[in-house]
Coordinates of C-alpha atoms in Angstrom, one line a residue:
Chain A
M1 CA -54.5 12.9 -9.8
N2 CA -54.8 9.2 -11.0
I3 CA -55.8 6.6 -8.8
A4 CA -51.9 5.3 -8.2
Q5 CA -51.9 8.8 -6.9
V6 CA -54.6 8.4 -4.6
F7 CA -53.4 5.1 -3.4
T8 CA -50.1 6.6 -2.6
Q9 CA -51.3 9.5 -0.8
T10 CA -53.7 7.1 1.5
L11 CA -50.9 4.8 2.3
K12 CA -48.7 7.7 3.0
Q13 CA -51.4 8.7 5.5
S14 CA -52.6 5.8 7.8
G15 CA -50.8 2.9 6.7
K16 CA -47.0 4.7 5.5
K17 CA -46.0 5.5 9.5
L18 CA -46.4 2.1 10.6
V19 CA -45.0 0.3 7.4
V20 CA -41.6 2.0 8.0
L21 CA -41.8 3.1 11.9
L22 CA -42.4 -1.3 12.8
P23 CA -39.3 -2.5 10.8
F24 CA -37.2 0.8 11.3
S25 CA -37.5 0.5 15.2
W26 CA -36.9 -3.5 15.7
L27 CA -33.3 -2.9 13.2
L28 CA -32.5 -0.1 15.0
V29 CA -32.7 -1.2 18.5
F30 CA -31.3 -4.8 17.6
F31 CA -28.9 -4.0 14.8
L32 CA -27.4 -0.1 14.7
I33 CA -27.4 0.1 18.7
P34 CA -25.8 -3.2 19.8
F35 CA -22.7 -1.9 17.6
L36 CA -22.4 1.5 19.8
I37 CA -22.6 -0.6 22.5
V38 CA -20.0 -2.9 21.4
L39 CA -18.1 0.1 21.1
Q40 CA -18.7 1.8 24.3
I41 CA -17.9 -1.6 25.7
S42 CA -13.8 -2.0 23.9
F43 CA -13.5 1.3 26.3
S44 CA -13.9 -0.2 29.4
E45 CA -12.0 -2.7 31.7
S46 CA -12.3 -6.3 31.9
R47 CA -12.9 -7.6 35.3
I48 CA -14.2 -10.9 37.4
A49 CA -18.2 -9.9 38.2
Q50 CA -21.5 -9.9 36.7
P51 CA -21.3 -8.0 33.9
P52 CA -17.4 -9.0 33.3
F53 CA -16.9 -5.4 32.3
T54 CA -16.6 -1.7 34.1
D55 CA -18.9 1.1 33.5
L56 CA -16.7 4.2 31.8
T57 CA -19.2 6.5 33.6
S58 CA -19.1 7.0 37.2
F59 CA -21.2 9.4 39.4
V60 CA -18.8 10.1 42.7
D61 CA -19.0 13.5 44.4
D62 CA -21.5 15.6 42.1
V63 CA -18.9 15.3 39.0
Y64 CA -20.1 12.9 36.4
T65 CA -16.8 11.5 34.7
I66 CA -16.4 9.5 31.4
S67 CA -13.2 7.5 31.2
L68 CA -12.4 5.7 27.9
N69 CA -9.2 3.3 28.6
L70 CA -7.8 2.7 25.3
F71 CA -5.8 -0.4 26.7
N72 CA -7.4 -2.9 25.2
Y73 CA -6.6 -1.3 21.5
I74 CA -3.4 -0.9 22.7
D75 CA -3.1 -4.5 23.3
L76 CA -4.4 -5.2 20.1
Y77 CA -1.3 -3.2 18.3
E78 CA 1.0 -4.8 20.7
Y79 CA 0.2 -8.7 20.6
D80 CA 1.4 -9.8 17.4
L81 CA -1.2 -12.3 17.4
Y82 CA -4.0 -10.1 16.7
L83 CA -1.9 -8.0 14.1
S84 CA -1.0 -10.9 12.4
G85 CA -4.5 -12.1 12.8
Y86 CA -6.0 -9.9 10.5
I87 CA -3.6 -9.5 8.1
S88 CA -4.0 -13.6 7.6
S89 CA -7.6 -13.5 7.6
V90 CA -7.8 -10.6 4.9
K91 CA -4.9 -12.8 2.9
I92 CA -7.3 -15.9 3.3
A93 CA -10.4 -14.2 2.2
F94 CA -9.0 -12.4 -0.5
T95 CA -7.7 -15.8 -1.9
A96 CA -10.7 -18.2 -1.3
T97 CA -12.8 -14.7 -3.2
T98 CA -9.9 -15.3 -6.1
L99 CA -10.7 -19.0 -6.5
C100 CA -14.3 -18.7 -5.6
L101 CA -14.5 -16.4 -8.7
L102 CA -12.0 -18.2 -11.0
I103 CA -14.7 -21.4 -10.3
G104 CA -18.1 -19.6 -10.2
Y105 CA -17.5 -17.1 -12.9
P106 CA -17.5 -20.4 -15.4
I107 CA -20.4 -21.7 -14.0
A108 CA -22.6 -18.6 -14.1
Y109 CA -21.5 -18.5 -17.7
A110 CA -22.5 -22.1 -18.6
I111 CA -26.4 -21.4 -16.7
A112 CA -26.6 -18.1 -18.9
K113 CA -26.0 -20.3 -21.6
L114 CA -28.5 -23.1 -20.9
P115 CA -31.8 -22.9 -22.9
P116 CA -33.9 -20.9 -20.6
H117 CA -36.2 -23.9 -19.2
T118 CA -33.2 -26.0 -18.0
R119 CA -31.6 -22.6 -16.6
N120 CA -33.9 -22.5 -13.5
L121 CA -33.3 -26.2 -13.0
A122 CA -29.4 -25.7 -13.3
L123 CA -29.5 -22.9 -10.9
M124 CA -31.9 -24.3 -8.1
L125 CA -28.9 -27.5 -8.4
V126 CA -26.2 -24.7 -7.5
I127 CA -28.4 -23.1 -4.4
L128 CA -29.8 -26.6 -3.0
P129 CA -27.0 -27.2 -1.1
S130 CA -27.1 -24.2 1.1
W131 CA -29.9 -25.3 2.0
T132 CA -28.6 -28.2 4.3
S133 CA -26.7 -27.4 7.2
F134 CA -23.4 -25.1 6.8
L135 CA -22.1 -26.8 9.6
I136 CA -22.7 -30.0 8.3
R137 CA -21.4 -29.6 4.9
I138 CA -17.9 -28.3 6.4
Y139 CA -18.0 -30.9 8.0
A140 CA -18.1 -33.6 5.1
W141 CA -14.5 -32.0 4.0
I142 CA -13.0 -33.5 7.1
G143 CA -13.3 -37.3 6.2
I144 CA -12.3 -36.4 2.6
L145 CA -9.3 -34.5 3.3
K146 CA -8.0 -36.0 6.9
Q147 CA -4.8 -38.0 6.8
N148 CA -6.9 -41.4 6.5
G149 CA -9.5 -39.9 4.7
L150 CA -10.7 -40.3 1.5
I151 CA -8.2 -37.9 -0.8
N152 CA -5.0 -39.9 0.9
N153 CA -6.4 -43.1 0.8
A154 CA -7.3 -43.2 -2.9
L155 CA -4.5 -41.5 -4.1
M156 CA -2.4 -44.2 -1.6
G157 CA -4.0 -46.7 -3.2
L158 CA -3.4 -45.9 -6.6
G159 CA -0.2 -45.3 -5.9
V160 CA 0.5 -42.2 -7.0
I161 CA 1.5 -41.0 -3.2
E162 CA 3.7 -43.2 -0.5
Q163 CA 2.6 -40.8 2.8
P164 CA -0.4 -39.3 2.9
L165 CA -0.7 -35.5 2.2
E166 CA -1.4 -33.4 4.8
I167 CA -4.0 -31.4 3.8
L168 CA -6.5 -30.9 7.3
H169 CA -5.6 -28.3 9.5
T170 CA -3.6 -26.6 6.8
P171 CA -4.7 -23.3 4.8
I172 CA -5.7 -24.9 1.9
A173 CA -8.0 -27.2 3.8
V174 CA -9.6 -23.8 4.7
Y175 CA -9.5 -22.6 1.3
I176 CA -11.5 -25.7 -0.2
G177 CA -14.1 -25.2 3.0
I178 CA -14.6 -21.6 1.9
V179 CA -14.8 -22.1 -1.6
Y180 CA -17.4 -24.9 -1.2
A181 CA -19.6 -22.8 1.5
Y182 CA -19.5 -19.5 -0.6
L183 CA -20.2 -20.7 -4.2
P184 CA -23.6 -20.3 -4.3
F185 CA -23.4 -16.6 -3.2
M186 CA -20.9 -15.9 -5.8
V187 CA -22.4 -17.7 -8.8
L188 CA -26.1 -16.5 -8.0
P189 CA -24.9 -12.6 -9.0
I190 CA -22.8 -12.9 -11.5
Y191 CA -25.3 -15.4 -13.3
T192 CA -28.2 -12.7 -12.9
N193 CA -26.2 -10.2 -14.4
L194 CA -24.9 -12.3 -17.5
V195 CA -28.2 -13.2 -18.2
K196 CA -29.3 -9.8 -18.5
H197 CA -26.9 -9.2 -21.4
D198 CA -28.0 -8.4 -25.3
S199 CA -27.2 -11.2 -27.2
S200 CA -27.1 -9.0 -30.4
L201 CA -24.3 -7.3 -29.0
L202 CA -22.2 -10.3 -29.8
E203 CA -23.6 -10.8 -33.2
A204 CA -22.2 -7.8 -34.2
A205 CA -19.0 -7.8 -32.8
A206 CA -18.8 -11.3 -34.3
D207 CA -20.0 -9.7 -37.6
L208 CA -17.6 -7.4 -37.5
G209 CA -15.4 -9.8 -37.3
A210 CA -14.5 -10.4 -33.7
R211 CA -13.8 -14.1 -32.2
P212 CA -15.6 -15.2 -29.9
I213 CA -12.5 -14.9 -27.2
G214 CA -12.4 -11.2 -27.9
S215 CA -15.7 -10.3 -27.6
F216 CA -16.1 -12.4 -24.4
F217 CA -13.0 -9.9 -22.7
K218 CA -14.2 -7.0 -24.9
I219 CA -18.0 -7.0 -24.3
T220 CA -19.0 -9.8 -21.5
L221 CA -16.4 -9.2 -18.9
P222 CA -17.1 -5.3 -18.6
L223 CA -20.5 -5.3 -18.8
S224 CA -20.3 -8.1 -15.8
V225 CA -18.1 -6.1 -13.4
S226 CA -21.2 -5.3 -11.3
G227 CA -22.0 -8.9 -11.0
I228 CA -18.6 -9.8 -10.3
V229 CA -18.2 -7.1 -7.8
A230 CA -21.5 -8.1 -6.0
G231 CA -20.6 -11.7 -5.5
S232 CA -16.9 -11.2 -4.2
M233 CA -18.0 -8.7 -1.6
L234 CA -20.8 -11.9 -0.9
V235 CA -17.7 -14.1 -0.1
F236 CA -15.2 -11.8 0.9
I237 CA -16.6 -9.9 4.0
P238 CA -18.3 -12.4 5.8
S239 CA -14.2 -14.6 5.1
V240 CA -13.3 -12.4 6.8
G241 CA -14.9 -13.1 10.2
E242 CA -15.5 -16.6 9.2
F243 CA -15.1 -18.9 12.8
V244 CA -16.7 -22.3 11.6
I245 CA -14.5 -23.0 8.3
P246 CA -11.1 -22.3 10.4
E247 CA -12.2 -23.8 13.4
L248 CA -13.6 -27.2 11.9
L249 CA -10.6 -27.2 8.9
G250 CA -7.5 -25.2 9.9
G251 CA -4.7 -25.9 12.0
P252 CA -3.5 -24.1 15.3
D253 CA -1.3 -21.8 13.1
T254 CA -4.0 -21.1 10.8
L255 CA -4.8 -17.9 12.1
M256 CA -8.8 -15.9 11.9
I257 CA -9.8 -13.3 13.5
G258 CA -13.1 -14.8 13.8
K259 CA -11.3 -17.7 16.0
L260 CA -9.6 -15.0 17.7
L261 CA -12.3 -13.4 18.5
W262 CA -14.3 -16.3 19.4
S263 CA -11.4 -17.6 22.0
E264 CA -11.0 -14.1 23.3
F265 CA -14.8 -14.0 24.5
F266 CA -15.3 -17.8 25.2
N267 CA -11.9 -19.1 27.0
A268 CA -10.7 -15.8 28.2
R269 CA -13.7 -14.6 28.9
N270 CA -12.5 -11.1 27.9
W271 CA -15.6 -8.8 26.9
P272 CA -13.9 -5.4 26.6
G273 CA -10.9 -7.4 24.5
A274 CA -13.5 -9.2 22.5
S275 CA -15.3 -5.8 21.5
A276 CA -12.0 -4.5 20.5
V277 CA -11.3 -7.1 18.0
A278 CA -14.8 -6.6 16.9
V279 CA -14.5 -3.2 16.6
V280 CA -11.1 -3.4 14.4
M281 CA -12.8 -5.8 12.4
L282 CA -15.7 -3.5 11.3
L283 CA -13.4 -0.6 11.1
L284 CA -11.5 -3.0 8.2
L285 CA -14.7 -4.0 6.7
I286 CA -16.4 -0.7 6.0
L287 CA -15.0 -0.1 2.9
P288 CA -16.2 -3.2 1.3
I289 CA -19.0 -3.2 2.8
T290 CA -19.6 0.1 1.7
I291 CA -18.9 -1.0 -2.1
F292 CA -21.6 -3.9 -1.5
Q293 CA -24.0 -1.7 -0.7
R294 CA -23.4 1.1 -3.3
Y295 CA -23.4 -1.7 -5.8
Q296 CA -26.5 -3.2 -4.3
A297 CA -28.3 0.3 -4.2
K298 CA -27.4 0.9 -8.0
D299 CA -29.3 -2.9 -8.7
L300 CA -32.3 -1.9 -6.9
E301 CA -32.5 1.4 -8.7
E302 CA -31.8 -0.6 -12.3
Q303 CA -34.3 -2.7 -11.2
A304 CA -37.1 -0.5 -10.3
N305 CA -36.4 1.8 -13.5
E306 CA -37.2 -1.3 -15.5
H307 CA -40.8 -1.9 -14.3
Chain B
M1 CA -14.3 -21.9 -31.2
S2 CA -16.8 -23.5 -32.7
T3 CA -20.7 -23.8 -31.1
N4 CA -20.4 -27.2 -30.6
K5 CA -17.0 -27.0 -28.6
T6 CA -18.1 -24.7 -26.7
N7 CA -20.7 -26.6 -25.6
K8 CA -18.9 -29.5 -24.7
L9 CA -16.6 -27.2 -22.6
S10 CA -19.7 -25.6 -21.1
W11 CA -21.2 -28.7 -20.1
A12 CA -17.7 -29.9 -18.3
I13 CA -17.6 -27.0 -16.1
L14 CA -21.7 -27.7 -15.1
L15 CA -20.9 -31.3 -14.5
G16 CA -17.5 -30.4 -12.8
G17 CA -19.1 -27.9 -10.7
F18 CA -22.1 -30.0 -9.7
A19 CA -19.8 -32.7 -8.8
F20 CA -17.4 -30.7 -6.4
L21 CA -20.9 -29.2 -5.1
Y22 CA -22.6 -32.9 -4.6
L23 CA -20.0 -35.4 -3.9
P24 CA -18.9 -34.2 -0.2
I25 CA -23.1 -34.2 0.5
F26 CA -22.9 -37.7 -1.4
I27 CA -20.3 -39.4 0.8
L28 CA -21.7 -38.1 3.8
I29 CA -24.7 -40.0 3.3
V30 CA -23.1 -43.3 1.5
Y31 CA -21.2 -43.6 5.1
S32 CA -23.8 -43.1 7.1
F33 CA -24.9 -46.6 6.3
N34 CA -21.6 -48.0 7.4
E35 CA -21.2 -50.3 10.3
S36 CA -18.0 -49.2 11.0
R37 CA -17.1 -46.3 14.1
L38 CA -14.0 -45.2 11.4
V39 CA -15.9 -42.8 8.9
T40 CA -13.6 -43.3 6.3
V41 CA -13.7 -47.2 6.8
W42 CA -16.2 -49.4 4.5
A43 CA -17.2 -52.3 6.9
G44 CA -20.7 -53.4 5.7
F45 CA -24.1 -52.1 5.9
S46 CA -26.0 -50.7 8.7
T47 CA -28.9 -48.4 10.1
K48 CA -27.2 -48.2 13.7
W49 CA -26.3 -44.7 13.5
Y50 CA -29.8 -43.9 13.0
G51 CA -31.3 -45.9 16.0
E52 CA -28.6 -44.4 18.3
L53 CA -29.4 -40.8 16.6
F54 CA -32.7 -41.0 18.1
E55 CA -32.2 -42.3 20.9
D56 CA -29.4 -39.2 21.7
E57 CA -31.9 -37.4 23.9
Q58 CA -29.9 -34.4 24.3
M59 CA -29.5 -34.5 20.1
M60 CA -33.8 -35.0 20.0
S61 CA -34.4 -32.3 22.6
A62 CA -32.0 -29.9 20.6
V63 CA -33.6 -30.5 17.5
W64 CA -36.6 -29.8 19.1
M65 CA -35.5 -26.4 20.6
S66 CA -34.0 -25.4 16.6
L67 CA -37.2 -26.3 15.2
K68 CA -39.3 -24.3 17.6
I69 CA -36.9 -21.3 17.0
A70 CA -37.1 -21.5 13.3
F71 CA -40.7 -21.5 13.1
L72 CA -41.4 -18.9 15.3
S73 CA -38.6 -16.9 14.2
A74 CA -39.5 -17.2 10.4
S75 CA -42.5 -16.1 10.8
A76 CA -41.9 -12.8 12.8
A77 CA -39.4 -12.6 10.1
V78 CA -41.3 -13.1 7.2
A79 CA -44.2 -9.8 8.8
L80 CA -41.4 -7.8 9.7
G81 CA -39.2 -8.2 6.5
T82 CA -42.5 -7.4 4.1
L83 CA -43.0 -4.4 6.1
A84 CA -39.4 -3.6 5.4
A85 CA -40.1 -4.3 1.9
I86 CA -43.2 -2.3 1.4
A87 CA -41.3 0.4 2.8
L88 CA -38.4 0.3 0.8
V89 CA -40.4 0.0 -2.3
R90 CA -43.6 1.6 -2.4
S91 CA -43.2 4.6 0.2
G92 CA -41.2 7.1 -1.9
A93 CA -38.5 8.8 -0.2
F94 CA -38.8 9.5 4.0
K95 CA -36.4 10.3 6.1
G96 CA -33.7 8.0 7.0
K97 CA -33.9 6.2 3.7
T98 CA -30.3 5.6 3.1
L99 CA -29.7 4.1 6.9
F100 CA -32.8 2.2 6.9
T101 CA -31.5 0.6 3.3
G102 CA -27.9 0.2 4.9
M103 CA -29.6 -1.6 7.8
I104 CA -31.6 -3.7 5.7
T105 CA -28.5 -4.8 3.2
A106 CA -25.7 -5.1 5.9
P107 CA -26.5 -8.1 7.5
L108 CA -26.6 -10.1 4.8
V109 CA -22.5 -9.7 4.9
M110 CA -22.1 -9.2 8.7
P111 CA -19.6 -11.4 9.9
E112 CA -21.5 -13.5 12.4
V113 CA -18.9 -13.3 15.5
I114 CA -19.9 -9.2 15.2
T115 CA -23.6 -10.0 15.4
G116 CA -23.2 -12.2 17.8
L117 CA -21.0 -10.2 20.4
S118 CA -23.0 -7.2 19.8
L119 CA -26.5 -8.9 20.4
L120 CA -24.7 -10.4 23.3
L121 CA -24.0 -7.1 24.6
L122 CA -27.0 -5.4 23.8
F123 CA -28.9 -8.2 25.5
V124 CA -26.6 -7.6 29.1
T125 CA -26.8 -4.1 28.9
M126 CA -30.8 -4.2 28.2
S127 CA -31.1 -6.8 31.3
Q128 CA -28.9 -4.1 33.7
V129 CA -30.6 -1.0 32.6
L130 CA -34.3 -2.1 31.5
G131 CA -34.3 -6.0 34.0
W132 CA -35.5 -7.2 30.6
P133 CA -34.6 -9.6 29.3
E134 CA -34.2 -11.7 32.3
G135 CA -31.5 -13.7 31.6
R136 CA -30.7 -15.1 27.6
G137 CA -32.1 -18.3 26.3
S138 CA -34.9 -18.6 23.6
L139 CA -36.4 -15.5 23.6
T140 CA -32.8 -14.0 23.0
I141 CA -31.8 -16.7 19.9
W142 CA -35.6 -15.5 18.8
I143 CA -34.9 -12.2 18.4
A144 CA -31.1 -12.4 17.0
H145 CA -32.5 -14.9 14.5
T146 CA -35.7 -12.9 13.4
T147 CA -33.1 -9.5 12.8
F148 CA -30.9 -11.4 10.7
N149 CA -33.6 -13.1 8.8
M150 CA -35.5 -9.9 8.1
A151 CA -33.1 -8.3 5.9
Y152 CA -33.1 -11.6 4.1
V153 CA -37.0 -11.7 3.2
A154 CA -36.9 -8.0 2.9
V155 CA -34.8 -8.3 -0.1
V156 CA -36.6 -11.8 -1.3
V157 CA -39.9 -10.3 -1.1
S158 CA -38.9 -6.5 -2.6
A159 CA -37.4 -8.0 -5.4
R160 CA -40.9 -9.7 -6.1
L161 CA -42.4 -6.4 -5.4
R162 CA -40.5 -4.5 -7.6
E163 CA -41.8 -7.1 -10.6
L164 CA -45.2 -6.9 -9.7
D165 CA -47.4 -4.9 -12.6
R166 CA -48.5 -2.2 -10.8
R167 CA -51.7 -1.7 -13.4
L168 CA -53.3 -4.6 -12.0
E169 CA -53.6 -2.7 -8.4
E170 CA -55.1 -0.1 -10.2
A171 CA -57.4 -1.9 -12.5
A172 CA -58.6 -3.3 -9.5
M173 CA -59.3 0.0 -7.8
D174 CA -61.2 1.0 -11.3
L175 CA -62.9 -1.4 -10.9
G176 CA -64.0 -0.6 -7.0
A177 CA -61.9 -2.1 -4.8
N178 CA -60.8 -0.7 -1.7
K179 CA -57.3 -0.1 0.0
F180 CA -57.4 -3.4 1.9
Q181 CA -59.3 -5.3 -1.0
V182 CA -56.5 -4.8 -3.5
F183 CA -54.3 -5.2 -0.6
I184 CA -55.7 -9.1 0.0
Y185 CA -57.1 -10.4 -3.3
I186 CA -54.5 -9.0 -6.0
T187 CA -51.1 -7.8 -3.8
L188 CA -50.9 -10.4 -1.5
P189 CA -51.6 -13.5 -3.8
I190 CA -48.7 -12.0 -6.6
V191 CA -46.4 -11.8 -3.6
A192 CA -47.4 -14.8 -1.7
P193 CA -44.2 -17.0 -3.7
A194 CA -42.3 -14.7 -2.7
L195 CA -43.7 -14.8 1.3
L196 CA -43.3 -18.3 1.0
A197 CA -39.4 -18.1 -0.7
G198 CA -38.7 -15.8 2.3
W199 CA -40.0 -18.3 5.1
L200 CA -38.3 -21.1 3.8
L201 CA -35.1 -19.2 3.5
A202 CA -35.3 -17.5 6.8
F203 CA -36.6 -20.9 8.4
T204 CA -33.3 -23.2 7.2
L205 CA -31.1 -20.1 8.0
S206 CA -32.2 -20.1 11.9
L207 CA -31.9 -23.9 11.9
D208 CA -28.2 -23.5 10.4
D209 CA -26.9 -20.7 12.8
L210 CA -24.0 -21.7 15.3
V211 CA -22.1 -18.4 15.6
I212 CA -25.2 -16.2 16.5
A213 CA -26.8 -18.6 18.8
S214 CA -23.7 -19.9 20.5
F215 CA -23.4 -15.8 21.7
V216 CA -26.9 -14.9 23.0
S217 CA -28.0 -18.7 24.3
G218 CA -28.1 -19.2 28.2
P219 CA -27.9 -22.6 30.3
G220 CA -30.6 -24.8 29.0
S221 CA -31.3 -23.6 25.6
T222 CA -29.0 -25.3 23.2
T223 CA -29.9 -25.5 19.7
L224 CA -28.9 -28.4 17.0
P225 CA -26.2 -26.7 16.0
M226 CA -24.7 -26.5 18.9
V227 CA -24.7 -29.8 19.8
V228 CA -23.2 -30.9 16.6
F229 CA -20.5 -28.4 16.8
S230 CA -19.2 -29.6 20.1
S231 CA -19.8 -33.2 19.2
V232 CA -17.7 -32.6 15.3
R233 CA -14.9 -30.7 17.7
L234 CA -14.1 -34.2 18.9
G235 CA -13.8 -35.8 15.3
V236 CA -16.1 -37.2 13.2
S237 CA -18.9 -39.4 14.4
P238 CA -21.5 -41.5 12.2
K239 CA -24.6 -40.3 14.1
I240 CA -23.8 -36.7 12.5
N241 CA -23.5 -38.5 9.6
A242 CA -27.2 -40.3 9.7
L243 CA -28.2 -36.6 10.8
A244 CA -27.1 -35.1 7.8
T245 CA -29.2 -37.5 5.3
L246 CA -31.9 -37.1 7.3
L247 CA -31.5 -33.4 7.1
V248 CA -30.5 -33.4 3.0
L249 CA -33.5 -35.8 2.7
A250 CA -36.0 -33.3 4.3
V251 CA -34.1 -30.4 1.7
A252 CA -34.3 -32.6 -1.2
M253 CA -38.2 -33.1 -0.8
A254 CA -39.3 -29.2 0.1
A255 CA -37.3 -28.7 -3.2
F256 CA -39.4 -31.1 -5.0
I257 CA -42.9 -29.7 -3.8
A258 CA -41.7 -26.9 -4.5
W259 CA -41.0 -27.7 -7.8
W260 CA -43.6 -29.7 -8.7
F261 CA -46.2 -26.9 -7.1
M262 CA -44.2 -24.1 -9.6
R263 CA -44.8 -26.2 -12.4
R264 CA -48.3 -26.7 -11.4
N265 CA -48.9 -23.0 -11.4
E266 CA -47.3 -23.0 -14.3
L267 CA -49.2 -25.0 -16.6
Q268 CA -52.4 -23.8 -15.1
R269 CA -51.6 -20.3 -16.3
Q270 CA -50.7 -21.2 -19.6
K271 CA -54.0 -23.3 -19.7
E272 CA -56.0 -20.4 -18.6
I273 CA -54.2 -18.4 -21.1
R274 CA -55.3 -20.8 -24.0
S275 CA -58.7 -20.7 -22.6
A276 CA -58.8 -17.3 -22.6
F277 CA -57.8 -16.7 -26.3
S278 CA -59.8 -19.5 -27.8
Q279 CA -63.3 -17.9 -26.0

């Protein structure tokens, strides 16, 4: 038995239990169990009381009954608002993710091509804006996009347009907001992937007569799929449930499910209804989240094997 | 395509990308010094909005509330997140590891409205069943922030732990160090930069959170993003620009200090390597 084995053995015996148990139980109580409660409350009825929902279980005359009511889900199906809210959220998130990929990939590629010394500086410059407030960066776009905002003033001053363009309070403003806020999350995983590529592959392709464009599509792009998937999921999943961006930049007709959940909870004070909205949103996101986790796990394994 | 042309293209992409990322922030800063209330019309240089910002008592008390919660939740998240990272990287297989890994990566992408709602319902149910927590306020915000922050810390720290050359720890043990000494003198200094990075990340994420805090806060516990949001909803205000400028300044300074320390460490290391070889 070598030292490392002895070390892990002792670790296993004494520290391991606590090391695993503490974070595990914290996440169990404050991350996993809350979802079960959301599921439970989505089957209850809204009422005007504290708390504003009914109990599912009752104990009357020695009979223990559990009543699940599906009205919250039937409501979701029957009101067009919710159905179209889900569809348009997915559409908006998908379009914004595609735009983010089209802008983020070239940036990640250009950074990976830089000499190693400047690479870290460029990467830091990409991340730095996300360390300032998200809310304030979205707010910045209101002044730029609104009717008498900077873009309209500039374009009208130059005589390009006569009427101000309507950008704020349209889906275009929401796209701009999502791309702006989430761009670093696209660039980072793609860069991490690209920078690991073995440049001798490209040299070999060039020796064999491939043109740079050809070897990009045949070698670099296929090798960077895992970075693309990770980045796209990091943008797509939170975008579907985004609240701040559609609230501040979108208009009344920019339906997004995060906004609907918010108003169901804070304005209508319908907690069971909001819970049902959340459960359906989560069901919608289970597939993307699983894909993200699978790639994340694969990536972690690769890292572990390298060392 | 010649290399020269490719280089030019990549520089153009980078410049365009950075312009997109930084121009809005730059504009925000410029207009914080605008005399006029209209954020888009320039009416002369003034610092009056900074004065008004500091006189805004609601805003200032929200700043303190946010800083306090951010400090406490970042610290708790570093403790729990580091344990989680050790569990992930060092503990081998254990029962429920897949579930554990899933619970660590899921908060990174979970839409905030879902996290916020689910935590609120948990707190309501807990106070009904257990009588704790009584009401909602800074304690519940702290718990919520610690929960999503520990996931970020765990990811940052586990990446560093995986890179750690375990031969260093083995060498220390060969030389007679015990487990505790190895952790304090070898492991901790090596992962320290990741702990610091994780703490700073957690601090800024907590300072920035609007959605989750809105769900789990109670009367009397208004955080800075909540005040900013209700003000921004009513339209643009130069006071928010002034606040944004101060925030950008703080982040830029922190980034510069971090860069300076990293550079100093790197130079120091190179010097040590050189002197080791020359001996």
